[in-house]
CSV table of C-alpha atoms in Angstrom, one decimal:
chain,number,residue,atom,x,y,z
A,1,MET,CA,12.5,25.6,31.0
A,2,THR,CA,14.5,26.5,27.9
A,3,PHE,CA,18.0,27.9,27.9
A,4,SER,CA,19.4,30.1,25.2
A,5,PHE,CA,23.1,30.5,24.7
A,6,GLN,CA,24.6,33.1,22.4
A,7,ALA,CA,28.2,32.8,21.5
A,8,PRO,CA,30.2,36.0,22.1
A,9,THR,CA,31.2,38.1,19.2
A,10,ALA,CA,34.9,38.2,18.2
A,11,LEU,CA,35.2,41.6,19.9
A,12,GLU,CA,33.5,40.4,23.1
A,13,TYR,CA,35.8,37.4,23.2
A,14,PHE,CA,38.8,39.6,22.7
A,15,ASP,CA,37.5,42.0,25.4
A,16,SER,CA,37.2,39.1,27.9
A,17,LEU,CA,40.8,38.1,27.2
A,18,VAL,CA,42.4,41.5,27.8
A,19,LYS,CA,40.3,42.6,30.8
A,20,SER,CA,43.0,42.0,33.3
A,21,ASP,CA,46.8,42.1,33.3
A,22,GLU,CA,47.0,39.1,35.6
A,23,GLU,CA,47.8,36.0,33.6
A,24,PHE,CA,47.2,37.9,30.3
A,25,PRO,CA,46.9,35.1,27.6
A,26,LEU,CA,49.2,36.7,25.1
A,27,LEU,CA,49.1,33.9,22.5
A,28,GLU,CA,45.4,33.5,22.6
A,29,ALA,CA,44.8,37.3,22.4
A,30,ALA,CA,47.2,37.6,19.5
A,31,ALA,CA,45.6,34.7,17.7
A,32,SER,CA,42.1,36.1,18.2
A,33,ILE,CA,43.0,39.3,16.3
A,34,ALA,CA,42.7,37.3,13.0
A,35,GLN,CA,39.0,36.7,13.7
A,36,ASP,CA,38.1,40.0,12.1
A,37,GLU,CA,39.6,38.8,8.8
A,38,TYR,CA,38.8,35.0,9.3
A,39,PRO,CA,35.4,34.9,11.1
A,40,GLU,CA,35.3,31.1,11.2
A,41,LEU,CA,38.8,30.9,12.7
A,42,ASP,CA,39.0,28.4,15.7
A,43,VAL,CA,41.5,30.1,18.0
A,44,GLN,CA,41.8,27.0,20.1
A,45,GLN,CA,43.0,25.2,17.0
A,46,VAL,CA,45.8,27.8,16.6
A,47,LEU,CA,46.8,27.2,20.2
A,48,GLY,CA,46.8,23.5,19.6
A,49,ASP,CA,49.0,23.9,16.5
A,50,VAL,CA,51.6,25.7,18.6
A,51,ASP,CA,51.3,23.0,21.3
A,52,GLN,CA,52.1,20.4,18.7
A,53,LEU,CA,55.2,22.3,17.6
A,54,LEU,CA,56.3,22.5,21.3
A,55,ALA,CA,55.8,18.8,21.7
A,56,ARG,CA,58.0,18.1,18.6
A,57,LEU,CA,60.7,20.4,20.0
A,58,LYS,CA,60.7,18.9,23.4
A,59,ARG,CA,61.3,15.4,22.0
A,60,ARG,CA,64.6,16.7,20.7
A,61,LEU,CA,65.9,17.7,24.1
A,62,PRO,CA,66.9,15.7,27.2
A,63,ALA,CA,65.0,16.7,30.3
A,64,ASP,CA,68.1,18.1,31.9
A,65,ALA,CA,69.2,20.2,28.9
A,66,ALA,CA,71.0,23.5,30.0
A,67,PRO,CA,69.3,26.8,29.1
A,68,LEU,CA,71.8,27.6,26.3
A,69,GLN,CA,71.2,24.1,24.8
A,70,ARG,CA,67.5,24.7,24.9
A,71,LEU,CA,67.9,28.1,23.2
A,72,ARG,CA,70.1,26.7,20.4
A,73,ALA,CA,67.6,23.8,19.8
A,74,LEU,CA,64.7,26.3,19.7
A,75,ASN,CA,66.4,28.5,17.1
A,76,GLN,CA,67.5,25.6,15.0
A,77,PHE,CA,63.9,24.2,15.1
A,78,PHE,CA,62.1,27.5,14.5
A,79,PHE,CA,64.3,29.4,12.1
A,80,HIS,CA,66.0,26.6,10.2
A,81,ASP,CA,64.0,23.4,10.3
A,82,LEU,CA,60.6,25.0,10.1
A,83,SER,CA,62.0,28.0,8.2
A,84,PHE,CA,60.0,30.7,10.0
A,85,GLY,CA,61.2,34.2,9.0
A,86,GLY,CA,60.4,37.6,7.9
A,87,ASN,CA,58.1,38.2,4.9
A,88,VAL,CA,60.6,40.3,2.9
A,89,ASN,CA,58.5,40.1,-0.3
A,90,ASP,CA,55.3,41.5,1.1
A,91,TYR,CA,56.0,43.1,4.5
A,92,TYR,CA,52.8,45.1,4.7
A,93,ASP,CA,50.5,42.1,4.0
A,94,PRO,CA,48.0,42.1,6.9
A,95,ASP,CA,48.3,38.3,7.0
A,96,ASN,CA,51.8,38.9,8.5
A,97,SER,CA,50.0,39.9,11.7
A,98,TYR,CA,47.6,37.0,11.8
A,99,LEU,CA,49.1,34.0,13.7
A,100,ASN,CA,47.0,31.4,11.8
A,101,ALA,CA,48.4,32.7,8.5
A,102,VAL,CA,52.0,33.0,9.9
A,103,LEU,CA,51.8,29.3,11.1
A,104,ARG,CA,50.6,28.3,7.6
A,105,THR,CA,53.1,30.4,5.5
A,106,ARG,CA,56.0,30.5,8.0
A,107,ARG,CA,56.3,34.2,7.2
A,108,GLY,CA,55.5,37.2,9.3
A,109,ILE,CA,56.8,40.4,10.7
A,110,PRO,CA,59.0,40.6,13.8
A,111,ILE,CA,56.3,40.9,16.4
A,112,SER,CA,54.1,38.0,15.1
A,113,LEU,CA,57.1,35.8,14.8
A,114,ALA,CA,58.2,36.8,18.3
A,115,VAL,CA,54.9,35.9,19.9
A,116,LEU,CA,55.1,32.3,18.4
A,117,TRP,CA,58.8,32.0,19.3
A,118,MET,CA,58.2,33.2,22.9
A,119,GLU,CA,55.4,30.6,23.4
A,120,LEU,CA,57.8,27.9,22.5
A,121,ALA,CA,60.6,29.4,24.6
A,122,HIS,CA,58.3,29.6,27.7
A,123,GLY,CA,57.3,26.0,27.0
A,124,LEU,CA,61.0,25.0,27.3
A,125,GLY,CA,61.4,27.0,30.5
A,126,LEU,CA,63.4,29.8,29.0
A,127,GLN,CA,63.2,33.3,30.4
A,128,ALA,CA,62.2,35.1,27.2
A,129,ARG,CA,60.6,38.5,26.8
A,130,GLY,CA,59.6,40.7,23.9
A,131,VAL,CA,61.3,44.0,23.6
A,132,GLY,CA,59.6,47.1,22.0
A,133,PHE,CA,62.8,48.2,20.3
A,134,PRO,CA,62.3,51.3,18.2
A,135,GLY,CA,61.1,50.3,14.7
A,136,HIS,CA,61.8,46.6,15.1
A,137,PHE,CA,60.4,44.3,17.7
A,138,MET,CA,63.1,42.1,19.4
A,139,LEU,CA,63.4,39.1,21.7
A,140,LYS,CA,65.5,39.0,24.9
A,141,VAL,CA,66.5,35.8,26.6
A,142,THR,CA,68.1,35.7,30.1
A,143,LEU,CA,70.7,33.0,30.5
A,144,PRO,CA,72.8,32.1,33.5
A,145,LYS,CA,75.8,33.9,32.0
A,146,GLY,CA,74.0,36.9,30.5
A,147,GLN,CA,71.4,38.1,28.1
A,148,VAL,CA,70.9,37.3,24.4
A,149,VAL,CA,69.0,39.7,22.1
A,150,ILE,CA,67.5,38.1,19.0
A,151,ASP,CA,66.0,39.6,15.9
A,152,PRO,CA,62.9,37.5,15.3
A,153,PHE,CA,62.8,38.5,11.6
A,154,THR,CA,66.1,36.6,10.9
A,155,GLY,CA,66.9,34.6,14.0
A,156,LYS,CA,70.2,36.4,14.4
A,157,SER,CA,71.7,37.2,17.8
A,158,LEU,CA,72.7,40.9,18.0
A,159,SER,CA,75.7,42.3,19.7
A,160,ARG,CA,75.6,45.6,21.7
A,161,GLU,CA,77.4,47.3,18.8
A,162,GLU,CA,74.9,46.1,16.2
A,163,LEU,CA,72.0,47.2,18.4
A,164,SER,CA,73.6,50.6,18.9
A,165,GLU,CA,74.0,50.9,15.2
A,166,ARG,CA,70.4,50.1,14.6
A,167,LEU,CA,69.4,52.8,17.1
A,168,GLU,CA,71.4,55.6,15.5
A,169,PRO,CA,68.8,56.8,13.0
A,170,TYR,CA,66.0,56.8,15.6
A,171,LYS,CA,68.2,58.7,18.1
A,172,ARG,CA,69.2,61.3,15.5
A,173,SER,CA,65.6,61.9,14.3
A,174,ASN,CA,64.4,62.3,17.9
A,175,GLY,CA,67.3,64.5,19.1
A,176,LEU,CA,68.5,61.8,21.5
A,177,VAL,CA,72.2,62.5,21.0
A,178,GLY,CA,75.0,64.2,23.0
A,179,ASP,CA,73.6,65.3,26.4
A,180,PHE,CA,70.3,63.8,25.6
A,181,ASP,CA,71.6,60.3,24.9
A,182,VAL,CA,70.4,57.5,27.1
A,183,PRO,CA,71.9,54.0,27.8
A,184,LEU,CA,71.1,51.1,25.4
A,185,GLY,CA,69.5,49.2,28.2
A,186,LEU,CA,66.6,51.6,28.3
A,187,TYR,CA,65.7,50.5,24.8
A,188,LEU,CA,65.7,46.9,25.8
A,189,GLN,CA,63.1,47.0,28.5
A,190,PRO,CA,60.6,44.1,28.3
A,191,ALA,CA,57.2,44.8,26.8
A,192,THR,CA,54.1,43.7,28.7
A,193,PRO,CA,51.6,41.4,26.9
A,194,ARG,CA,49.2,44.3,26.7
A,195,GLU,CA,51.8,46.5,25.0
A,196,ILE,CA,52.6,43.7,22.6
A,197,ILE,CA,49.0,43.3,21.5
A,198,GLY,CA,48.7,47.0,21.2
A,199,ARG,CA,51.7,47.1,18.9
A,200,MET,CA,50.3,44.3,16.8
A,201,LEU,CA,47.0,46.2,16.4
A,202,ARG,CA,48.7,49.5,15.6
A,203,ASN,CA,50.7,47.8,12.8
A,204,LEU,CA,47.4,46.7,11.3
A,205,LYS,CA,45.9,50.2,11.9
A,206,GLU,CA,48.7,51.8,9.9
A,207,ILE,CA,48.2,49.3,7.0
A,208,HIS,CA,44.4,49.9,6.8
A,209,HIS,CA,44.8,53.6,7.0
A,210,ALA,CA,47.4,53.7,4.3
A,211,GLN,CA,45.0,51.7,2.1
A,212,GLU,CA,42.0,53.8,3.2
A,213,ASP,CA,40.3,50.5,4.2
A,214,TRP,CA,38.0,52.1,6.8
A,215,GLN,CA,35.9,49.1,7.6
A,216,ARG,CA,38.9,47.1,8.6
A,217,ALA,CA,40.4,50.1,10.3
A,218,ILE,CA,37.3,50.4,12.5
A,219,ALA,CA,37.5,46.8,13.5
A,220,VAL,CA,41.1,47.3,14.6
A,221,GLN,CA,40.1,50.5,16.4
A,222,ASP,CA,37.3,48.6,18.3
A,223,ARG,CA,40.0,46.3,19.6
A,224,LEU,CA,42.4,49.1,20.5
A,225,VAL,CA,39.6,50.8,22.5
A,226,ALA,CA,38.9,47.5,24.3
A,227,LEU,CA,42.6,47.1,25.0
A,228,PHE,CA,43.2,50.7,26.1
A,229,PRO,CA,39.9,52.1,27.3
A,230,GLU,CA,41.4,55.4,28.4
A,231,ALA,CA,43.6,56.0,25.3
A,232,TRP,CA,41.4,58.8,24.1
A,233,GLY,CA,43.3,59.2,20.9
A,234,GLU,CA,42.0,55.8,19.8
A,235,TYR,CA,38.5,57.1,20.2
A,236,ARG,CA,39.4,60.0,18.0
A,237,ASP,CA,40.9,57.8,15.3
A,238,ARG,CA,38.0,55.4,15.4
A,239,GLY,CA,35.6,58.4,15.1
A,240,LEU,CA,37.6,59.8,12.1
A,241,ALA,CA,37.4,56.3,10.4
A,242,HIS,CA,33.7,56.2,11.1
A,243,ALA,CA,33.4,59.6,9.4
A,244,GLU,CA,35.2,58.4,6.4
A,245,GLN,CA,32.9,55.3,6.3
A,246,GLY,CA,29.9,57.6,6.4
A,247,ASN,CA,28.8,56.6,10.0
A,248,SER,CA,28.2,60.1,11.2
A,249,THR,CA,26.4,59.2,14.4
A,250,LEU,CA,29.1,56.9,15.6
A,251,ALA,CA,31.8,59.3,14.4
A,252,VAL,CA,30.3,62.2,16.5
A,253,ARG,CA,30.0,59.9,19.6
A,254,ASP,CA,33.7,58.9,19.5
A,255,LEU,CA,35.0,62.4,18.6
A,256,GLU,CA,32.9,63.9,21.5
A,257,THR,CA,34.4,61.3,23.8
A,258,TYR,CA,37.8,62.4,22.7
A,259,LEU,CA,37.0,66.1,23.2
A,260,ALA,CA,35.6,65.5,26.7
A,261,HIS,CA,38.9,63.9,27.9
A,262,ALA,CA,41.8,65.3,25.8
A,263,GLU,CA,41.5,68.8,27.1
A,264,GLU,CA,45.1,69.9,26.3
A,265,ALA,CA,45.5,68.1,22.9
A,266,LEU,CA,46.8,70.3,20.1
A,267,ASP,CA,44.0,69.2,17.7
A,268,ILE,CA,41.1,70.1,19.9
A,269,ASP,CA,39.9,72.9,17.6
A,270,THR,CA,40.3,70.8,14.5
A,271,ILE,CA,38.3,67.9,15.9
A,272,ALA,CA,35.6,70.3,17.3
A,273,GLU,CA,35.2,71.7,13.8
A,274,ARG,CA,34.9,68.2,12.4
A,275,VAL,CA,32.2,67.4,14.9
A,276,ALA,CA,30.3,70.5,14.0
A,277,ALA,CA,30.5,69.7,10.3
A,278,LEU,CA,29.2,66.2,10.9
A,279,ARG,CA,26.3,67.5,12.9
A,280,ARG,CA,25.4,69.9,10.2
A,281,ALA,CA,25.5,67.1,7.6
A,282,GLU,CA,23.1,65.1,9.8
A,283,SER,CA,20.6,67.9,10.2
Protein backbone atom coordinates (compact mmCIF):
# COMPACT_ATOMS: atom_id res chain seq x y z
CA MET A 1 0.00 0.00 0.00
CA THR A 2 1.32 3.41 -0.93
CA PHE A 3 0.52 6.64 0.85
CA SER A 4 0.58 10.05 -0.75
CA PHE A 5 0.93 13.22 1.22
CA GLN A 6 0.40 16.63 -0.25
CA ALA A 7 1.59 19.61 1.75
CA PRO A 8 -1.09 22.24 2.29
CA THR A 9 -0.94 25.40 0.24
CA ALA A 10 -0.01 28.63 2.00
CA LEU A 11 -3.69 29.61 2.06
CA GLU A 12 -4.79 26.22 3.42
CA TYR A 13 -2.16 26.47 6.14
CA PHE A 14 -3.33 29.97 7.06
CA ASP A 15 -6.97 28.82 7.04
CA SER A 16 -6.13 26.02 9.49
CA LEU A 17 -4.49 28.52 11.86
CA VAL A 18 -7.42 30.95 11.97
CA LYS A 19 -10.33 28.50 12.13
CA SER A 20 -10.96 28.94 15.84
CA ASP A 21 -10.61 31.84 18.26
CA GLU A 22 -9.55 29.45 21.01
CA GLU A 23 -5.77 29.51 21.40
CA PHE A 24 -5.45 31.54 18.19
CA PRO A 25 -1.72 31.37 17.26
CA LEU A 26 -1.17 35.08 16.65
CA LEU A 27 2.56 35.00 15.94
CA GLU A 28 2.33 31.98 13.62
CA ALA A 29 -0.64 33.40 11.72
CA ALA A 30 1.10 36.77 11.37
CA ALA A 31 4.33 35.14 10.18
CA SER A 32 2.46 33.01 7.63
CA ILE A 33 1.14 36.10 5.83
CA ALA A 34 4.59 36.51 4.25
CA GLN A 35 4.30 33.17 2.42
CA ASP A 36 2.45 34.90 -0.41
CA GLU A 37 5.55 36.98 -1.10
CA TYR A 38 8.13 34.44 0.11
CA PRO A 39 6.79 31.01 -0.97
CA GLU A 40 9.79 29.13 0.43
CA LEU A 41 9.49 30.77 3.85
CA ASP A 42 9.76 28.39 6.80
CA VAL A 43 7.31 29.85 9.32
CA GLN A 44 8.64 27.60 12.05
CA GLN A 45 12.07 29.16 11.54
CA VAL A 46 10.53 32.59 12.15
CA LEU A 47 8.99 31.32 15.37
CA GLY A 48 12.34 29.83 16.33
CA ASP A 49 14.09 33.14 15.72
CA VAL A 50 11.68 34.86 18.10
CA ASP A 51 12.22 32.12 20.68
CA GLN A 52 15.96 32.76 20.48
CA LEU A 53 15.41 36.47 21.14
CA LEU A 54 13.27 35.59 24.15
CA ALA A 55 15.95 33.24 25.49
CA ARG A 56 18.54 36.03 25.19
CA LEU A 57 16.25 38.44 27.00
CA LYS A 58 15.43 36.01 29.83
CA ARG A 59 19.13 35.55 30.56
CA ARG A 60 19.27 39.24 31.47
CA LEU A 61 16.63 39.01 34.18
CA PRO A 62 16.49 37.32 37.57
CA ALA A 63 13.67 34.82 37.93
CA ASP A 64 11.95 37.00 40.54
CA ALA A 65 12.12 40.24 38.55
CA ALA A 66 9.15 42.52 39.19
CA PRO A 67 6.79 43.28 36.26
CA LEU A 68 8.08 46.85 35.89
CA GLN A 69 11.68 45.56 35.78
CA ARG A 70 10.71 43.04 33.10
CA LEU A 71 9.00 45.74 31.06
CA ARG A 72 12.00 48.05 31.25
CA ALA A 73 14.36 45.22 30.27
CA LEU A 74 12.14 44.30 27.32
CA ASN A 75 12.01 47.87 26.01
CA GLN A 76 15.76 48.30 26.41
CA PHE A 77 16.40 45.02 24.58
CA PHE A 78 13.86 45.48 21.79
CA PHE A 79 13.99 49.19 20.98
CA HIS A 80 17.56 50.08 21.98
CA ASP A 81 19.87 47.05 21.95
CA LEU A 82 18.26 45.42 18.89
CA SER A 83 17.16 48.78 17.43
CA PHE A 84 13.69 47.68 16.32
CA GLY A 85 11.66 50.67 15.19
CA GLY A 86 9.42 52.20 12.58
CA ASN A 87 10.45 52.30 8.94
CA VAL A 88 10.18 56.05 8.55
CA ASN A 89 11.98 56.03 5.19
CA ASP A 90 9.64 53.58 3.42
CA TYR A 91 6.50 53.22 5.50
CA TYR A 92 4.44 51.65 2.71
CA ASP A 93 6.92 48.93 1.79
CA PRO A 94 5.00 45.62 2.03
CA ASP A 95 8.02 44.09 3.76
CA ASN A 96 7.08 46.14 6.81
CA SER A 97 4.16 43.73 7.29
CA TYR A 98 6.16 40.52 6.84
CA LEU A 99 7.61 39.34 10.14
CA ASN A 100 10.55 37.52 8.54
CA ALA A 101 11.59 40.79 6.88
CA VAL A 102 10.99 42.83 10.05
CA LEU A 103 13.22 40.45 12.00
CA ARG A 104 15.91 40.85 9.35
CA THR A 105 15.80 44.62 8.91
CA ARG A 106 14.57 45.55 12.42
CA ARG A 107 12.15 47.93 10.69
CA GLY A 108 8.39 47.72 10.41
CA ILE A 109 5.08 49.43 10.99
CA PRO A 110 3.40 49.69 14.41
CA ILE A 111 1.34 46.51 14.16
CA SER A 112 4.12 44.19 12.95
CA LEU A 113 6.50 45.54 15.58
CA ALA A 114 3.75 45.12 18.18
CA VAL A 115 3.20 41.45 17.32
CA LEU A 116 6.88 40.67 17.87
CA TRP A 117 7.05 42.78 21.05
CA MET A 118 3.94 41.12 22.48
CA GLU A 119 5.37 37.65 21.92
CA LEU A 120 8.44 38.59 23.95
CA ALA A 121 6.28 40.28 26.59
CA HIS A 122 4.10 37.20 27.01
CA GLY A 123 7.24 35.07 27.26
CA LEU A 124 8.27 37.22 30.23
CA GLY A 125 4.87 36.80 31.84
CA LEU A 126 3.74 40.37 31.21
CA GLN A 127 0.06 41.17 30.67
CA ALA A 128 0.38 42.85 27.27
CA ARG A 129 -2.29 43.42 24.65
CA GLY A 130 -2.49 45.13 21.31
CA VAL A 131 -4.79 48.13 20.95
CA GLY A 132 -6.47 49.08 17.68
CA PHE A 133 -6.04 52.79 18.30
CA PRO A 134 -7.36 54.89 15.39
CA GLY A 135 -4.69 55.28 12.75
CA HIS A 136 -1.85 53.85 14.83
CA PHE A 137 -1.65 50.46 16.53
CA MET A 138 -0.60 50.63 20.20
CA LEU A 139 0.50 48.34 23.02
CA LYS A 140 -1.02 48.24 26.50
CA VAL A 141 0.65 46.61 29.49
CA THR A 142 -1.14 46.06 32.80
CA LEU A 143 1.15 46.44 35.80
CA PRO A 144 0.34 46.14 39.52
CA LYS A 145 0.16 49.93 39.85
CA GLY A 146 -1.65 50.74 36.59
CA GLN A 147 -1.46 50.56 32.82
CA VAL A 148 1.24 51.67 30.42
CA VAL A 149 0.47 52.50 26.78
CA ILE A 150 3.43 52.20 24.41
CA ASP A 151 3.88 53.33 20.82
CA PRO A 152 5.53 50.31 19.12
CA PHE A 153 6.84 52.55 16.36
CA THR A 154 9.13 54.42 18.76
CA GLY A 155 9.02 52.53 22.03
CA LYS A 156 7.78 55.62 23.84
CA SER A 157 5.29 55.44 26.70
CA LEU A 158 2.39 57.81 26.13
CA SER A 159 0.52 59.83 28.73
CA ARG A 160 -3.27 60.33 28.69
CA GLU A 161 -2.67 63.87 27.42
CA GLU A 162 -0.53 62.65 24.53
CA LEU A 163 -3.07 59.98 23.60
CA SER A 164 -5.92 62.50 23.71
CA GLU A 165 -3.92 64.84 21.49
CA ARG A 166 -3.35 62.09 18.95
CA LEU A 167 -7.07 61.35 18.94
CA GLU A 168 -8.19 64.89 18.19
CA PRO A 169 -7.92 64.78 14.36
CA TYR A 170 -9.81 61.46 14.28
CA LYS A 171 -12.53 62.76 16.58
CA ARG A 172 -13.00 65.96 14.58
CA SER A 173 -13.16 64.16 11.23
CA ASN A 174 -15.78 61.73 12.58
CA GLY A 175 -17.87 64.25 14.51
CA LEU A 176 -16.98 62.74 17.87
CA VAL A 177 -16.83 66.05 19.74
CA GLY A 178 -19.05 67.86 22.19
CA ASP A 179 -22.08 65.76 23.08
CA PHE A 180 -20.79 62.93 20.89
CA ASP A 181 -17.42 62.65 22.62
CA VAL A 182 -16.55 59.34 24.29
CA PRO A 183 -14.00 58.50 27.02
CA LEU A 184 -10.39 57.79 26.06
CA GLY A 185 -10.66 54.31 27.54
CA LEU A 186 -13.00 53.21 24.76
CA TYR A 187 -10.18 53.75 22.26
CA LEU A 188 -7.83 51.61 24.33
CA GLN A 189 -9.81 48.38 24.30
CA PRO A 190 -7.63 45.33 23.54
CA ALA A 191 -7.76 43.92 20.03
CA THR A 192 -8.37 40.21 19.57
CA PRO A 193 -5.80 38.14 17.64
CA ARG A 194 -8.26 37.84 14.76
CA GLU A 195 -8.68 41.61 14.66
CA ILE A 196 -4.91 42.07 14.67
CA ILE A 197 -4.39 39.74 11.71
CA GLY A 198 -7.26 41.47 9.91
CA ARG A 199 -5.63 44.85 10.41
CA MET A 200 -2.30 43.53 9.12
CA LEU A 201 -3.97 42.16 6.00
CA ARG A 202 -5.96 45.33 5.37
CA ASN A 203 -2.76 47.36 5.56
CA LEU A 204 -1.37 45.20 2.75
CA LYS A 205 -4.66 45.44 0.89
CA GLU A 206 -4.44 49.25 0.85
CA ILE A 207 -0.86 49.14 -0.43
CA HIS A 208 -1.64 46.70 -3.26
CA HIS A 209 -4.77 48.59 -4.29
CA ALA A 210 -2.87 51.88 -4.37
CA GLN A 211 -0.26 50.25 -6.61
CA GLU A 212 -2.96 48.48 -8.68
CA ASP A 213 -1.14 45.23 -8.00
CA TRP A 214 -4.21 43.06 -8.43
CA GLN A 215 -2.47 39.69 -8.22
CA ARG A 216 -1.08 40.47 -4.77
CA ALA A 217 -4.36 42.13 -3.78
CA ILE A 218 -6.24 38.92 -4.60
CA ALA A 219 -3.85 36.86 -2.47
CA VAL A 220 -4.52 39.18 0.47
CA GLN A 221 -8.27 39.06 -0.18
CA ASP A 222 -8.16 35.25 -0.13
CA ARG A 223 -6.76 35.45 3.38
CA LEU A 224 -9.29 38.05 4.48
CA VAL A 225 -12.14 35.84 3.28
CA ALA A 226 -10.64 32.91 5.19
CA LEU A 227 -10.26 35.08 8.29
CA PHE A 228 -13.71 36.71 8.06
CA PRO A 229 -15.91 34.30 6.06
CA GLU A 230 -19.03 36.42 6.62
CA ALA A 231 -17.45 39.81 5.85
CA TRP A 232 -19.28 40.14 2.56
CA GLY A 233 -17.47 43.33 1.59
CA GLU A 234 -14.27 41.30 1.31
CA TYR A 235 -15.93 39.09 -1.33
CA ARG A 236 -16.90 42.24 -3.21
CA ASP A 237 -13.39 43.63 -3.05
CA ARG A 238 -11.88 40.31 -4.15
CA GLY A 239 -14.37 40.16 -7.01
CA LEU A 240 -13.46 43.66 -8.15
CA ALA A 241 -9.76 42.75 -8.01
CA HIS A 242 -10.47 39.63 -10.07
CA ALA A 243 -12.29 41.82 -12.59
CA GLU A 244 -9.27 44.12 -12.86
CA GLN A 245 -7.06 41.06 -13.35
CA GLY A 246 -9.35 39.77 -16.13
CA ASN A 247 -10.70 36.80 -14.15
CA SER A 248 -14.34 37.37 -15.12
CA THR A 249 -15.74 34.05 -13.91
CA LEU A 250 -14.16 34.40 -10.46
CA ALA A 251 -15.19 38.05 -10.32
CA VAL A 252 -18.83 37.24 -11.03
CA ARG A 253 -18.87 34.48 -8.43
CA ASP A 254 -17.56 36.78 -5.68
CA LEU A 255 -19.71 39.74 -6.64
CA GLU A 256 -22.85 37.60 -6.74
CA THR A 257 -21.97 36.26 -3.28
CA TYR A 258 -21.81 39.85 -2.11
CA LEU A 259 -25.13 40.76 -3.74
CA ALA A 260 -26.81 37.73 -2.15
CA HIS A 261 -25.85 38.78 1.37
CA ALA A 262 -25.40 42.56 1.44
CA GLU A 263 -29.02 43.40 0.81
CA GLU A 264 -29.02 46.92 2.25
CA ALA A 265 -25.61 48.06 1.03
CA LEU A 266 -25.50 51.41 -0.76
CA ASP A 267 -23.52 50.05 -3.72
CA ILE A 268 -25.90 47.19 -4.61
CA ASP A 269 -26.98 48.76 -7.90
CA THR A 270 -23.44 49.62 -8.92
CA ILE A 271 -22.19 46.09 -8.22
CA ALA A 272 -25.18 44.55 -10.02
CA GLU A 273 -24.35 46.65 -13.07
CA ARG A 274 -20.74 45.50 -12.90
CA VAL A 275 -21.86 41.87 -12.78
CA ALA A 276 -24.09 42.39 -15.81
CA ALA A 277 -21.22 43.98 -17.72
CA LEU A 278 -18.91 41.09 -16.84
CA ARG A 279 -21.51 38.57 -18.00
CA ARG A 280 -21.95 40.41 -21.30
CA ALA A 281 -18.19 40.39 -21.80
CA GLU A 282 -18.09 36.63 -21.21
CA SER A 283 -20.88 35.85 -23.69
